CSV table of C-alpha atoms in Angstrom, one decimal:
chain,number,residue,atom,x,y,z
A,1,GLN,CA,61.7,99.3,119.6
A,2,VAL,CA,58.2,97.3,119.3
A,3,ARG,CA,55.7,97.5,121.3
A,4,LEU,CA,53.1,94.1,121.1
A,5,VAL,CA,49.7,93.2,121.8
A,6,GLU,CA,47.6,90.4,121.2
A,7,SER,CA,44.0,90.3,121.1
A,8,GLY,CA,41.6,87.7,120.0
A,9,GLY,CA,41.7,85.0,122.4
A,10,GLY,CA,38.9,83.3,124.3
A,11,SER,CA,37.1,80.4,125.5
A,12,VAL,CA,36.1,77.6,122.7
A,13,GLN,CA,34.6,73.6,122.3
A,14,SER,CA,36.7,71.4,120.9
A,15,GLY,CA,37.0,71.8,117.1
A,16,GLY,CA,36.3,75.0,117.3
A,17,SER,CA,38.1,78.3,115.9
A,18,LEU,CA,39.8,81.2,116.9
A,19,ARG,CA,41.4,84.1,115.4
A,20,LEU,CA,44.6,85.6,117.6
A,21,SER,CA,46.0,89.2,116.2
A,22,CYS,CA,49.3,91.1,117.6
A,23,ALA,CA,49.2,94.4,116.7
A,24,ALA,CA,52.6,96.0,116.4
A,25,SER,CA,53.6,99.9,117.4
A,26,GLY,CA,56.5,101.9,117.5
A,27,ASP,CA,59.4,101.0,114.8
A,28,THR,CA,58.3,99.7,111.1
A,29,SER,CA,57.0,96.1,111.6
A,30,SER,CA,58.3,95.2,108.3
A,31,SER,CA,61.9,95.2,109.8
A,32,TYR,CA,60.8,92.2,112.1
A,33,CYS,CA,60.5,88.6,111.9
A,34,MET,CA,57.7,87.3,114.2
A,35,ALA,CA,56.5,84.1,115.5
A,36,TRP,CA,54.1,82.7,118.5
A,37,PHE,CA,54.5,81.0,121.0
A,38,ARG,CA,52.3,79.4,123.9
A,39,GLN,CA,52.1,78.0,127.4
A,40,ALA,CA,50.2,76.2,129.2
A,41,PRO,CA,50.0,76.2,132.8
A,42,GLY,CA,52.5,74.0,134.4
A,43,LYS,CA,54.3,73.9,131.0
A,44,GLU,CA,57.7,75.6,129.5
A,45,ARG,CA,56.7,78.2,126.6
A,46,GLU,CA,56.8,76.5,123.4
A,47,GLY,CA,57.4,78.0,120.1
A,48,VAL,CA,53.8,77.6,118.0
A,49,THR,CA,54.9,79.3,114.6
A,50,PHE,CA,57.0,81.6,112.9
A,51,ILE,CA,57.0,83.9,110.1
A,52,SER,CA,59.8,85.9,108.1
A,53,ARG,CA,59.4,89.8,107.6
A,54,LEU,CA,57.9,89.2,104.6
A,55,SER,CA,56.2,86.7,104.4
A,56,ARG,CA,57.9,84.8,102.2
A,57,THR,CA,58.8,82.0,104.7
A,58,SER,CA,56.6,80.1,107.4
A,59,THR,CA,57.5,77.1,109.9
A,60,TYR,CA,55.2,75.5,112.2
A,61,ALA,CA,55.2,73.0,115.6
A,62,ASP,CA,54.6,69.5,114.5
A,63,SER,CA,51.5,70.0,117.0
A,64,VAL,CA,50.0,72.7,115.0
A,65,LYS,CA,50.8,72.1,111.2
A,66,GLY,CA,47.5,71.7,109.3
A,67,ARG,CA,45.2,73.2,112.2
A,68,PHE,CA,47.2,76.7,112.4
A,69,THR,CA,48.0,78.8,109.8
A,70,ILE,CA,50.5,82.5,110.7
A,71,SER,CA,50.2,85.7,108.5
A,72,ARG,CA,50.6,89.2,109.1
A,73,ASP,CA,49.7,92.9,107.7
A,74,ASN,CA,52.8,94.8,107.5
A,75,ALA,CA,50.6,97.9,106.2
A,76,ARG,CA,48.3,97.7,109.4
A,77,LYS,CA,50.9,96.6,111.2
A,78,THR,CA,49.2,92.8,112.8
A,79,LEU,CA,50.4,89.3,112.9
A,80,TYR,CA,47.2,87.0,112.8
A,81,LEU,CA,47.3,83.3,113.6
A,82,GLN,CA,43.9,81.7,112.6
A,83,MET,CA,43.5,78.6,114.9
A,84,ASN,CA,41.4,75.5,113.9
A,85,SER,CA,40.2,72.1,114.7
A,86,LEU,CA,41.4,73.4,118.5
A,87,LYS,CA,42.1,70.8,120.8
A,88,PRO,CA,41.7,70.7,124.2
A,89,ASP,CA,45.7,71.0,124.0
A,90,ASP,CA,45.7,73.8,123.1
A,91,THR,CA,44.6,75.1,125.9
A,92,ALA,CA,47.5,78.3,126.9
A,93,THR,CA,48.0,81.6,126.8
A,94,TYR,CA,49.7,82.5,123.5
A,95,TYR,CA,52.3,85.4,123.2
A,96,CYS,CA,53.7,87.3,120.0
A,97,ALA,CA,56.7,87.6,119.6
A,98,ALA,CA,59.1,89.7,117.4
A,99,GLN,CA,63.2,90.2,116.6
A,100,HIS,CA,65.2,92.5,114.4
A,101,TYR,CA,65.2,91.1,110.9
A,102,MET,CA,69.2,91.0,111.2
A,103,TYR,CA,69.0,88.8,113.8
A,104,CYS,CA,66.0,86.7,112.8
A,105,THR,CA,67.0,82.7,113.1
A,106,GLY,CA,63.9,81.3,111.8
A,107,SER,CA,63.5,79.7,115.0
A,108,LEU,CA,61.2,78.6,117.5
A,109,ARG,CA,63.5,78.9,120.1
A,110,GLU,CA,62.5,81.3,122.7
A,111,SER,CA,65.6,83.1,123.6
A,112,ASP,CA,65.6,84.2,119.8
A,113,TYR,CA,63.3,86.7,120.2
A,114,LYS,CA,63.2,90.1,121.9
A,115,TYR,CA,60.6,92.0,122.3
A,116,TRP,CA,57.2,90.4,123.8
A,117,GLY,CA,53.5,91.1,123.8
A,118,GLN,CA,51.4,90.0,127.1
A,119,GLY,CA,49.8,87.4,126.3
A,120,THR,CA,46.3,86.0,125.8
A,121,GLN,CA,44.4,83.3,126.9
A,122,VAL,CA,43.0,80.6,125.0
A,123,THR,CA,41.0,77.8,126.5
A,124,VAL,CA,39.6,74.7,124.8
A,125,SER,CA,37.0,72.9,126.4
A,126,SER,CA,36.1,69.2,125.6
């Protein structure tokens, strides 16, 4: 079992940057693959980026490629999302998610993740 708590959200102007963090507690974080999802008002939750448990593999949604970078520090049990060149369309609640490595698919499907944080709000103004 792992508990996830996001932080780092806030309001920023278009073109700005934010770094989100997701602190994990409980089981060893290196046993889990992790991902970031987001949900904008009135829209379904969508996958943003994935990282494997030892950071060997990462994938990104086309909408954030070249602007967002996922990373993790297993010693600190923390997942990060560096977001650059932010756009108003990036406005959403951002969630981190985790799944035990035995069940990892490397996907950005919501149903493939068992553990979720409570979310942190990101607002990008034009």
